[in-house]
Tab-separated table of C-alpha atoms in Angstrom:
chain	number	residue	atom	x	y	z
A	1	MET	CA	-24.770	-13.006	6.259
A	2	LEU	CA	-27.833	-14.370	4.525
A	3	ASN	CA	-27.020	-16.922	1.515
A	4	HIS	CA	-26.681	-15.046	-1.745
A	5	THR	CA	-29.848	-16.572	-3.291
A	6	GLY	CA	-31.535	-13.938	-0.953
A	7	TYR	CA	-29.595	-11.252	-2.505
A	8	ARG	CA	-32.095	-10.723	-5.286
A	9	GLY	CA	-34.573	-8.021	-5.414
A	10	VAL	CA	-34.728	-4.579	-4.621
A	11	ILE	CA	-32.746	-4.804	-1.233
A	12	SER	CA	-31.343	-7.694	0.591
A	13	ALA	CA	-31.997	-8.180	4.253
A	14	PRO	CA	-28.378	-7.359	5.399
A	15	LEU	CA	-28.097	-4.021	3.373
A	16	LEU	CA	-31.179	-3.070	4.919
A	17	LEU	CA	-29.767	-3.731	8.785
A	18	VAL	CA	-26.520	-1.707	7.204
A	19	SER	CA	-29.096	1.066	6.280
A	20	LEU	CA	-30.889	0.848	9.640
A	21	VAL	CA	-27.500	1.587	11.722
A	22	LEU	CA	-25.883	4.011	8.994
A	23	PHE	CA	-29.171	6.189	9.438
A	24	GLN	CA	-27.566	7.315	12.729
A	25	LEU	CA	-24.152	8.078	11.609
A	26	PRO	CA	-22.908	11.933	10.804
A	27	SER	CA	-22.361	13.226	7.371
A	28	VAL	CA	-19.489	16.058	7.643
A	29	TYR	CA	-16.586	15.585	5.074
A	30	SER	CA	-15.283	17.237	1.934
A	31	LEU	CA	-13.853	15.145	-0.711
A	32	ASN	CA	-10.807	17.696	-0.891
A	33	ASP	CA	-9.716	16.667	2.941
A	34	GLY	CA	-6.365	16.018	3.146
A	35	ILE	CA	-4.919	12.320	3.115
A	36	LEU	CA	-2.612	11.202	5.927
A	37	SER	CA	0.613	9.425	4.963
A	38	THR	CA	1.645	6.774	6.996
A	39	ASN	CA	3.664	3.183	6.876
A	40	ARG	CA	1.057	0.585	5.546
A	41	LYS	CA	2.096	-2.044	8.577
A	42	LEU	CA	-0.342	-2.018	11.410
A	43	LEU	CA	0.608	-2.570	14.714
A	44	ALA	CA	-1.581	-4.738	17.006
A	45	THR	CA	-1.790	-2.355	20.251
A	46	THR	CA	-4.443	-1.566	22.749
A	47	VAL	CA	-7.862	-0.274	21.919
A	48	THR	CA	-9.529	2.390	23.570
A	49	ASN	CA	-11.506	0.395	26.289
A	50	SER	CA	-15.545	0.311	26.470
A	51	SER	CA	-18.151	-2.309	27.327
A	52	SER	CA	-20.305	-0.985	24.681
A	53	ASN	CA	-17.477	-1.384	21.774
A	54	LYS	CA	-18.364	-4.012	19.419
A	55	TYR	CA	-15.678	-5.914	17.262
A	56	ALA	CA	-15.668	-7.726	13.879
A	57	VAL	CA	-13.211	-9.905	12.280
A	58	ILE	CA	-13.667	-10.511	8.665
A	59	PHE	CA	-11.714	-12.670	6.277
A	60	ASP	CA	-11.413	-11.943	2.738
A	61	ALA	CA	-10.170	-15.005	0.513
A	62	GLY	CA	-9.414	-13.381	-2.659
A	63	SER	CA	-7.399	-14.747	-5.458
A	64	SER	CA	-4.150	-13.541	-4.768
A	65	GLY	CA	-3.968	-14.107	-1.295
A	66	SER	CA	-5.805	-13.731	1.993
A	67	ARG	CA	-6.626	-10.965	4.295
A	68	VAL	CA	-7.796	-10.342	7.964
A	69	HIS	CA	-9.543	-7.001	8.582
A	70	VAL	CA	-10.437	-6.124	12.514
A	71	PHE	CA	-12.666	-3.004	13.016
A	72	CYS	CA	-13.996	-1.700	16.147
A	73	PHE	CA	-17.164	0.204	16.699
A	74	ASP	CA	-18.823	2.442	19.194
A	75	GLN	CA	-22.387	2.249	20.238
A	76	ASN	CA	-23.221	4.722	17.226
A	77	LEU	CA	-21.207	2.337	14.878
A	78	ASP	CA	-18.411	4.837	14.486
A	79	LEU	CA	-14.715	3.118	14.192
A	80	VAL	CA	-13.031	3.371	17.199
A	81	HIS	CA	-9.242	3.426	17.338
A	82	ILE	CA	-7.021	0.033	17.272
A	83	GLY	CA	-3.748	1.466	18.463
A	84	LYS	CA	-2.866	4.052	16.221
A	85	GLU	CA	-5.448	2.930	13.269
A	86	LEU	CA	-8.522	2.389	12.853
A	87	GLU	CA	-8.389	-1.170	11.770
A	88	PHE	CA	-5.907	-3.965	11.948
A	89	PHE	CA	-5.212	-5.408	8.638
A	90	GLU	CA	-2.917	-8.264	7.657
A	91	LYS	CA	-2.347	-10.248	4.559
A	92	LEU	CA	-0.439	-13.314	3.374
A	93	GLU	CA	-0.128	-15.500	0.092
A	94	PRO	CA	-0.975	-17.786	-1.284
A	95	GLY	CA	-5.195	-17.838	-1.015
A	96	LEU	CA	-7.292	-20.682	-0.675
A	97	SER	CA	-7.639	-21.363	-3.786
A	98	SER	CA	-3.985	-22.608	-4.236
A	99	TYR	CA	-5.202	-25.987	-2.391
A	100	PRO	CA	-7.936	-27.189	-4.447
A	101	THR	CA	-7.364	-30.846	-3.401
A	102	ASP	CA	-6.546	-30.349	0.070
A	103	PRO	CA	-9.238	-28.514	2.159
A	104	LYS	CA	-7.238	-28.816	5.733
A	105	ALA	CA	-4.355	-27.233	4.276
A	106	ALA	CA	-6.562	-24.313	2.709
A	107	ALA	CA	-8.185	-23.720	6.105
A	108	ASN	CA	-4.734	-23.869	8.041
A	109	SER	CA	-3.155	-21.398	5.842
A	110	LEU	CA	-5.482	-18.786	7.654
A	111	LEU	CA	-3.884	-19.648	11.356
A	112	PRO	CA	-1.386	-16.692	11.163
A	113	LEU	CA	-3.745	-14.232	10.416
A	114	LEU	CA	-6.346	-15.498	12.953
A	115	GLU	CA	-3.930	-15.780	15.836
A	116	ASN	CA	-2.925	-12.186	14.933
A	117	ALA	CA	-6.470	-11.111	15.108
A	118	LYS	CA	-7.068	-12.558	18.446
A	119	LYS	CA	-4.263	-10.440	19.976
A	120	VAL	CA	-6.314	-7.575	18.728
A	121	VAL	CA	-9.650	-8.348	20.319
A	122	PRO	CA	-9.601	-8.242	24.193
A	123	HIS	CA	-10.320	-11.758	25.666
A	124	ASN	CA	-13.870	-11.005	27.274
A	125	THR	CA	-15.292	-9.647	23.761
A	126	ARG	CA	-14.207	-12.553	21.737
A	127	GLN	CA	-17.124	-14.992	22.431
A	128	ASN	CA	-19.352	-11.958	21.396
A	129	THR	CA	-17.381	-11.132	18.301
A	130	PRO	CA	-18.444	-12.178	14.979
A	131	VAL	CA	-15.795	-13.593	12.863
A	132	LYS	CA	-16.954	-13.954	8.914
A	133	LEU	CA	-14.596	-15.525	5.880
A	134	GLU	CA	-16.046	-14.510	2.324
A	135	ALA	CA	-14.456	-15.676	-0.562
A	136	THR	CA	-14.359	-13.784	-3.937
A	137	ALA	CA	-14.126	-15.048	-7.236
A	138	ARG	CA	-10.755	-17.382	-7.503
A	139	LEU	CA	-12.856	-20.060	-5.185
A	140	ARG	CA	-15.579	-19.666	-7.255
A	141	GLN	CA	-13.908	-20.964	-10.059
A	142	LEU	CA	-12.874	-24.369	-8.356
A	143	GLY	CA	-16.255	-25.775	-8.746
A	144	ALA	CA	-18.852	-26.445	-6.019
A	145	ASP	CA	-17.707	-29.643	-4.648
A	146	ALA	CA	-13.968	-28.376	-4.284
A	147	SER	CA	-15.065	-24.823	-2.780
A	148	GLU	CA	-17.594	-25.966	-0.306
A	149	LYS	CA	-15.260	-28.525	1.041
A	150	ILE	CA	-12.666	-25.651	1.232
A	151	LEU	CA	-15.282	-23.571	3.184
A	152	GLN	CA	-16.296	-26.556	5.549
A	153	ALA	CA	-12.684	-26.737	6.395
A	154	VAL	CA	-12.511	-23.129	7.399
A	155	ARG	CA	-15.805	-23.316	9.214
A	156	ASP	CA	-14.507	-25.866	11.435
A	157	LEU	CA	-11.451	-24.239	12.182
A	158	LEU	CA	-13.211	-21.289	13.159
A	159	LYS	CA	-15.198	-23.319	15.494
A	160	ALA	CA	-12.118	-25.160	17.004
A	161	ASN	CA	-9.661	-22.126	16.944
A	162	SER	CA	-11.083	-18.765	17.191
A	163	GLY	CA	-13.071	-18.463	20.126
A	164	PHE	CA	-15.246	-15.816	17.924
A	165	LYS	CA	-18.682	-16.114	17.408
A	166	THR	CA	-18.978	-18.043	14.098
A	167	ASN	CA	-21.983	-18.933	12.140
A	168	ASP	CA	-21.832	-21.527	9.069
A	169	ASP	CA	-23.450	-18.984	7.009
A	170	TRP	CA	-20.649	-16.294	7.608
A	171	VAL	CA	-18.253	-18.624	6.152
A	172	THR	CA	-19.357	-18.592	2.286
A	173	VAL	CA	-18.336	-17.224	-1.167
A	174	LEU	CA	-19.126	-13.596	-1.781
A	175	ASP	CA	-21.564	-12.899	-4.470
A	176	GLY	CA	-19.802	-10.159	-6.693
A	177	SER	CA	-22.788	-7.846	-6.606
A	178	GLN	CA	-22.946	-8.069	-3.033
A	179	GLU	CA	-19.047	-7.491	-2.966
A	180	GLY	CA	-19.731	-4.420	-5.188
A	181	SER	CA	-22.574	-3.053	-3.029
A	182	TYR	CA	-20.210	-3.470	0.123
A	183	GLN	CA	-17.543	-1.888	-1.335
A	184	TRP	CA	-19.557	1.196	-2.302
A	185	VAL	CA	-21.159	1.563	1.060
A	186	THR	CA	-17.389	1.233	2.496
A	187	MET	CA	-16.084	3.787	0.538
A	188	ASN	CA	-18.820	6.554	1.077
A	189	TYR	CA	-18.777	5.534	4.681
A	190	LEU	CA	-15.292	6.374	4.891
A	191	LEU	CA	-16.130	9.532	2.986
A	192	LYS	CA	-18.984	10.564	4.894
A	193	GLN	CA	-20.978	11.081	1.885
A	194	LEU	CA	-24.116	8.879	2.821
A	195	GLY	CA	-27.159	10.688	3.648
A	196	LYS	CA	-26.085	13.261	0.836
A	197	LYS	CA	-27.653	13.606	-2.510
A	198	TYR	CA	-26.741	10.570	-4.756
A	199	SER	CA	-24.824	13.118	-7.041
A	200	GLU	CA	-22.719	13.672	-4.620
A	201	THR	CA	-21.510	10.283	-3.797
A	202	VAL	CA	-18.803	8.401	-5.411
A	203	GLY	CA	-18.546	5.625	-7.685
A	204	ILE	CA	-16.283	3.004	-7.229
A	205	VAL	CA	-14.420	0.314	-9.567
A	206	ASP	CA	-12.748	-2.448	-7.660
A	207	LEU	CA	-10.170	-4.309	-9.771
A	208	GLY	CA	-9.519	-8.009	-8.315
A	209	GLY	CA	-7.704	-10.799	-9.632
A	210	GLY	CA	-10.698	-12.977	-10.895
A	211	SER	CA	-13.485	-10.459	-11.186
A	212	VAL	CA	-13.975	-6.528	-11.485
A	213	GLN	CA	-16.724	-4.473	-10.048
A	214	MET	CA	-18.326	-1.679	-10.739
A	215	ALA	CA	-20.870	0.595	-8.469
A	216	TYR	CA	-22.627	3.951	-8.346
A	217	ALA	CA	-25.625	5.593	-7.095
A	218	ILE	CA	-27.907	6.778	-10.207
A	219	SER	CA	-31.185	8.912	-10.625
A	220	GLU	CA	-34.703	7.344	-10.100
A	221	ALA	CA	-34.970	7.627	-13.820
A	222	ASN	CA	-32.139	5.952	-15.162
A	223	ALA	CA	-33.083	3.048	-12.532
A	224	ALA	CA	-36.388	3.027	-14.050
A	225	LYS	CA	-34.585	2.232	-17.447
A	226	ALA	CA	-32.803	-0.618	-16.053
A	227	PRO	CA	-32.935	-4.167	-17.891
A	228	LYS	CA	-34.783	-6.388	-15.587
A	229	THR	CA	-32.030	-8.951	-15.241
A	230	THR	CA	-28.448	-9.640	-16.597
A	231	LYS	CA	-28.139	-12.855	-18.616
A	232	ASP	CA	-26.615	-14.664	-15.550
A	233	GLY	CA	-30.207	-13.920	-13.613
A	234	ASP	CA	-28.605	-10.786	-11.234
A	235	ILE	CA	-30.358	-7.694	-11.443
A	236	TYR	CA	-28.461	-4.432	-11.971
A	237	VAL	CA	-30.271	-1.839	-9.109
A	238	LYS	CA	-30.165	-2.219	-5.822
A	239	GLU	CA	-32.668	-0.106	-3.474
A	240	LEU	CA	-30.836	0.915	-0.364
A	241	PHE	CA	-31.908	3.435	2.214
A	242	LEU	CA	-28.525	4.878	4.201
A	243	MET	CA	-28.720	7.756	6.772
A	244	GLY	CA	-32.497	8.777	5.724
A	245	THR	CA	-31.838	8.992	1.934
A	246	LYS	CA	-33.024	6.492	-0.611
A	247	TYR	CA	-30.381	5.555	-3.097
A	248	TYR	CA	-30.686	3.442	-6.560
A	249	LEU	CA	-27.317	1.483	-6.751
A	250	TYR	CA	-26.272	0.377	-9.976
A	251	VAL	CA	-23.923	-2.296	-9.264
A	252	HIS	CA	-22.322	-5.265	-11.735
A	253	SER	CA	-19.581	-7.932	-10.952
A	254	TYR	CA	-17.939	-9.112	-14.184
A	255	LEU	CA	-16.467	-12.383	-13.519
A	256	ASN	CA	-13.555	-13.595	-15.300
A	257	TYR	CA	-12.463	-9.977	-15.846
A	258	GLY	CA	-10.016	-9.348	-13.129
A	259	LEU	CA	-6.506	-8.555	-13.714
A	260	LEU	CA	-5.020	-12.211	-13.475
A	261	ALA	CA	-8.156	-13.551	-15.209
A	262	ALA	CA	-7.774	-11.131	-18.004
A	263	ARG	CA	-4.163	-12.209	-18.934
A	264	ALA	CA	-5.644	-15.606	-19.489
A	265	LYS	CA	-8.386	-13.873	-21.796
A	266	ILE	CA	-5.495	-11.987	-23.428
A	267	LEU	CA	-3.491	-14.749	-24.000
A	268	ASN	CA	-6.487	-17.002	-25.295
A	269	VAL	CA	-6.771	-14.507	-27.992
A	270	THR	CA	-3.585	-15.218	-30.012
A	271	LYS	CA	-4.004	-19.196	-28.458
A	272	ASP	CA	-0.642	-21.098	-29.660
A	273	ALA	CA	0.859	-17.812	-30.976
A	274	ASN	CA	3.475	-15.441	-29.733
A	275	ASN	CA	1.570	-12.638	-27.820
A	276	PRO	CA	2.059	-8.886	-28.698
A	277	CYS	CA	1.306	-8.056	-25.012
A	278	ILE	CA	4.436	-10.153	-23.590
A	279	LEU	CA	8.098	-8.203	-22.710
A	280	ALA	CA	10.639	-9.285	-25.711
A	281	GLY	CA	12.832	-12.017	-24.109
A	282	TYR	CA	10.296	-14.108	-22.476
A	283	ASN	CA	8.873	-17.482	-23.520
A	284	GLY	CA	6.952	-19.046	-20.974
A	285	VAL	CA	3.505	-20.482	-19.842
A	286	TYR	CA	0.870	-18.819	-17.618
A	287	THR	CA	-1.484	-20.839	-15.615
A	288	TYR	CA	-4.817	-19.887	-14.735
A	289	GLY	CA	-7.668	-21.727	-13.375
A	290	GLY	CA	-5.994	-25.003	-13.844
A	291	VAL	CA	-5.218	-23.994	-17.337
A	292	ASP	CA	-2.083	-23.552	-19.110
A	293	TYR	CA	-1.714	-20.592	-21.750
A	294	LYS	CA	1.333	-19.770	-23.954
A	295	ALA	CA	2.852	-16.591	-22.803
A	296	SER	CA	5.579	-15.960	-25.208
A	297	ALA	CA	6.998	-12.666	-26.959
A	298	LEU	CA	6.824	-11.956	-30.472
A	299	SER	CA	10.403	-11.578	-31.727
A	300	SER	CA	10.108	-8.028	-32.068
A	301	GLY	CA	8.536	-7.806	-28.459
A	302	SER	CA	5.567	-6.278	-26.883
A	303	HIS	CA	3.592	-3.485	-28.948
A	304	MET	CA	1.237	-1.038	-27.605
A	305	LYS	CA	-1.113	-0.891	-30.067
A	306	LYS	CA	-1.304	-4.559	-31.091
A	307	CYS	CA	-1.734	-5.392	-27.760
A	308	ARG	CA	-4.639	-3.276	-27.279
A	309	LYS	CA	-6.359	-5.068	-30.222
A	310	GLN	CA	-5.850	-7.896	-27.926
A	311	ALA	CA	-7.407	-6.463	-25.072
A	312	ILE	CA	-10.291	-4.652	-26.695
A	313	GLU	CA	-11.105	-8.636	-28.459
A	314	ALA	CA	-10.588	-10.056	-24.970
A	315	LEU	CA	-13.162	-7.424	-23.170
A	316	LYS	CA	-15.825	-7.768	-25.831
A	317	ALA	CA	-15.811	-4.169	-25.925
A	318	ASP	CA	-16.836	-3.452	-29.568
A	319	GLY	CA	-20.063	-3.299	-28.978
A	320	SER	CA	-21.520	-6.279	-30.829
A	321	THR	CA	-22.688	-8.072	-28.047
A	322	CYS	CA	-24.794	-5.079	-26.424
A	323	THR	CA	-28.572	-5.306	-26.741
A	324	HIS	CA	-29.546	-2.476	-24.865
A	325	LYS	CA	-29.043	1.257	-25.622
A	326	ASN	CA	-25.842	1.609	-23.471
A	327	CYS	CA	-23.152	-1.282	-22.590
A	328	THR	CA	-20.111	-1.441	-20.964
A	329	PHE	CA	-18.784	-4.649	-22.460
A	330	GLY	CA	-19.810	-8.092	-22.760
A	331	GLY	CA	-23.426	-6.848	-23.440
A	332	ILE	CA	-23.650	-5.875	-20.056
A	333	TRP	CA	-26.047	-2.542	-19.579
A	334	ASN	CA	-23.974	0.458	-18.019
A	335	GLY	CA	-26.194	1.843	-15.723
A	336	GLY	CA	-27.079	5.180	-18.020
A	337	GLY	CA	-24.399	6.833	-16.255
A	338	GLY	CA	-24.758	10.358	-14.479
A	339	ASP	CA	-23.267	12.260	-11.519
A	340	GLY	CA	-23.264	9.138	-9.320
A	341	GLN	CA	-20.016	7.954	-11.228
A	342	ASP	CA	-18.252	11.636	-11.644
A	343	HIS	CA	-15.926	11.395	-8.911
A	344	LEU	CA	-14.741	7.382	-9.724
A	345	PHE	CA	-12.830	5.828	-6.759
A	346	VAL	CA	-10.516	2.843	-8.638
A	347	GLY	CA	-8.593	0.341	-6.347
A	348	SER	CA	-7.023	-2.918	-5.623
A	349	PHE	CA	-4.842	-3.839	-8.952
A	350	PHE	CA	-5.236	-0.525	-10.470
A	351	TYR	CA	-3.502	1.128	-7.709
A	352	ASP	CA	-0.554	-1.538	-7.283
A	353	ARG	CA	0.225	-1.276	-11.142
A	354	ALA	CA	0.315	2.237	-10.766
A	355	GLU	CA	2.755	1.936	-8.032
A	356	GLU	CA	4.996	-0.438	-9.931
A	357	ALA	CA	4.824	1.529	-12.987
A	358	ALA	CA	6.144	4.569	-10.579
A	359	PHE	CA	3.624	7.451	-11.902
A	360	ILE	CA	2.201	7.792	-8.639
A	361	ASN	CA	3.690	8.268	-5.190
A	362	ALA	CA	3.922	4.807	-3.350
A	363	SER	CA	3.912	6.710	0.144
A	364	GLU	CA	0.602	8.086	-0.590
A	365	PRO	CA	-2.779	5.790	-0.002
A	366	VAL	CA	-4.670	8.096	-2.527
A	367	ALA	CA	-3.672	9.708	-5.831
A	368	LYS	CA	-5.319	11.754	-8.402
A	369	VAL	CA	-4.509	10.134	-11.848
A	370	ARG	CA	-6.290	9.801	-15.278
A	371	PRO	CA	-7.178	7.005	-17.313
A	372	ARG	CA	-4.655	8.356	-20.013
A	373	ASP	CA	-1.639	8.043	-17.143
A	374	PHE	CA	-2.136	4.002	-17.453
A	375	LYS	CA	-1.681	4.495	-21.369
A	376	LEU	CA	1.602	6.448	-21.165
A	377	ALA	CA	3.022	3.927	-18.679
A	378	ALA	CA	1.781	1.208	-21.149
A	379	LYS	CA	3.811	2.773	-23.981
A	380	ARG	CA	6.884	2.693	-21.813
A	381	ALA	CA	6.379	-1.012	-20.514
A	382	CYS	CA	5.806	-1.980	-23.865
A	383	LYS	CA	9.199	-0.720	-25.398
A	384	THR	CA	10.754	-2.453	-22.275
A	385	LYS	CA	12.713	-5.783	-22.858
A	386	LEU	CA	12.436	-8.696	-20.194
A	387	LYS	CA	16.282	-8.461	-19.536
A	388	ASP	CA	15.813	-4.783	-18.526
A	389	ALA	CA	12.526	-4.887	-16.600
A	390	GLY	CA	13.826	-5.292	-13.042
A	391	SER	CA	16.153	-2.306	-13.394
A	392	ALA	CA	13.176	-0.415	-15.131
A	393	TYR	CA	10.445	-1.462	-12.549
A	394	PRO	CA	12.061	-2.229	-9.036
A	395	ALA	CA	9.068	-2.180	-7.370
A	396	ALA	CA	7.119	-4.746	-9.414
A	397	ASP	CA	7.148	-8.535	-8.215
A	398	THR	CA	9.517	-10.461	-10.579
A	399	PRO	CA	6.668	-12.642	-11.637
A	400	ASN	CA	4.621	-9.966	-12.984
A	401	LEU	CA	7.288	-8.409	-15.199
A	402	PRO	CA	6.419	-10.331	-18.369
A	403	TYR	CA	3.116	-8.919	-18.059
A	404	ILE	CA	3.624	-5.474	-17.289
A	405	CYS	CA	2.885	-4.276	-20.691
A	406	MET	CA	-0.312	-6.072	-20.530
A	407	ASP	CA	-1.622	-5.169	-17.487
A	408	LEU	CA	-1.331	-1.848	-18.113
A	409	VAL	CA	-3.043	-2.164	-21.547
A	410	TYR	CA	-5.699	-3.766	-19.980
A	411	GLN	CA	-6.323	-1.288	-17.394
A	412	TYR	CA	-6.425	1.536	-19.590
A	413	THR	CA	-8.625	-0.581	-22.392
A	414	LEU	CA	-10.850	-1.391	-19.181
A	415	LEU	CA	-11.500	2.201	-18.261
A	416	VAL	CA	-11.634	3.560	-21.520
A	417	ASP	CA	-13.263	0.931	-23.871
A	418	GLY	CA	-14.822	-0.988	-21.002
A	419	PHE	CA	-16.555	1.715	-18.734
A	420	GLY	CA	-16.291	4.416	-21.215
A	421	ARG	CA	-14.077	6.908	-18.997
A	422	GLU	CA	-12.701	9.777	-20.852
A	423	PRO	CA	-8.997	9.492	-21.103
A	424	TRP	CA	-8.627	12.977	-19.388
A	425	LYS	CA	-11.243	12.752	-16.805
A	426	PRO	CA	-9.571	12.159	-13.423
A	427	ILE	CA	-10.224	9.144	-11.459
A	428	THR	CA	-9.042	8.572	-7.790
A	429	LEU	CA	-6.765	5.426	-7.070
A	430	ALA	CA	-7.189	4.477	-3.450
A	431	VAL	CA	-6.251	1.863	-0.891
A	432	ARG	CA	-6.895	3.357	2.417
A	433	ILE	CA	-8.727	6.668	2.641
A	434	LYS	CA	-8.694	9.411	6.005
A	435	TYR	CA	-11.433	8.632	8.500
A	436	GLN	CA	-11.096	10.625	11.846
A	437	ASP	CA	-7.087	10.940	12.427
A	438	ALA	CA	-6.247	7.570	10.578
A	439	LEU	CA	-6.282	5.591	8.008
A	440	VAL	CA	-8.618	2.666	7.001
A	441	GLU	CA	-8.247	0.279	4.296
A	442	ALA	CA	-10.689	0.934	1.288
A	443	ALA	CA	-12.113	-2.176	0.588
A	444	TRP	CA	-15.678	-4.094	1.053
A	445	PRO	CA	-14.567	-6.014	4.327
A	446	LEU	CA	-15.907	-2.486	6.398
A	447	GLY	CA	-19.346	-2.886	4.921
A	448	SER	CA	-19.697	-6.692	5.781
A	449	ALA	CA	-18.325	-5.804	9.358
A	450	ILE	CA	-21.046	-3.108	9.531
A	451	GLU	CA	-23.486	-5.696	8.619
A	452	ALA	CA	-21.807	-8.353	11.363
A	453	VAL	CA	-21.942	-6.386	14.146
A	454	SER	CA	-25.835	-5.291	13.480
A	455	VAL	CA	-26.553	-9.345	12.793
A	456	ALA	CA	-24.590	-10.336	16.147
A	457	GLY	CA	-26.235	-7.616	18.399
């Protein structure tokens, strides 16, 4: 991967490579095609053997944990089965950022994932198989010195222990807009919408722990109206050429507005006072980014409307900071809207909380919902006391229980007040998408893998 300073302007070299290889891919798919239910555990089994197949190993070093994805492609860059699946995927916790002062321990935490990835890739192809690690928002927040030491330890580990093809530039902190672009390419690749009109593609919102990304294709007219740069110097619109079609991709990454970071922002609104988003009966401390925040409930417990006010203030979604005609939140241009975001796919923590709140079927990797479903779930959660939360939400991890009202309120507020989605307008929650006859993780690493095998030759 090129470094992120090269990812400015209308098109990056990596995405140009993606464009060239994707030009040859088939384009037949209906958004109404069925979704295959399966156990999410992936098995490392024999891959269809072909000397022309290419593999890529992608580590996603996220804020809440580390994940490894292994993909296999044929000569046309179509995905090839790995056993019964079209990828190998495993994850573990905690993430690299949990070792801010011990870079070697951070790197060694990846060893179980690395060893299992090696079992998937045939031995005679490993030296030509690119391995990349791309860290997201949380590692950025450790500061340049600490994050670089961790990344260097990972580079050393991969060179010494992986047997894969590695490059120092392939172990890096992923730029937020690059993450959003990869995610958009991944989703539309899996849905086989690439090559169609921009209005037939799908938009994405990916809610991680430290940041949230939005990306969708916009019209040429809206692209021409885009402000030149954001306040942090990034551009709003990327030009991509995919499968013979030119796309103007609106993409923005909102650092510090991921779900875990948002908890800190909401708690900081009330500072040392009790917070209306915390479940009744909880009196504790929430730690994020090395900072402790008072996380204690009101004597009356959590309250939906009061929590909404906190979330809106944390989002800066009242329009007071907007200097453009249309903004999402925090003064960020919204891309102008349009058909490219009509079909909106949202993932990561949106799916997880919906599963924990039990308003989607946990056995299905894709679910059609509406933003108001998060509001209804939040109303129920905010009436729950901590002592009852475990039985009310058996699918939720215990550390998340005090914050379940807050999380659901924030997600509703983010969709409706932040991104301007109508409460009744459908969205699709997705963690895995049917491609051919199997399921593939609907995440940005696939877009990164496409780049990697292209660069590796």
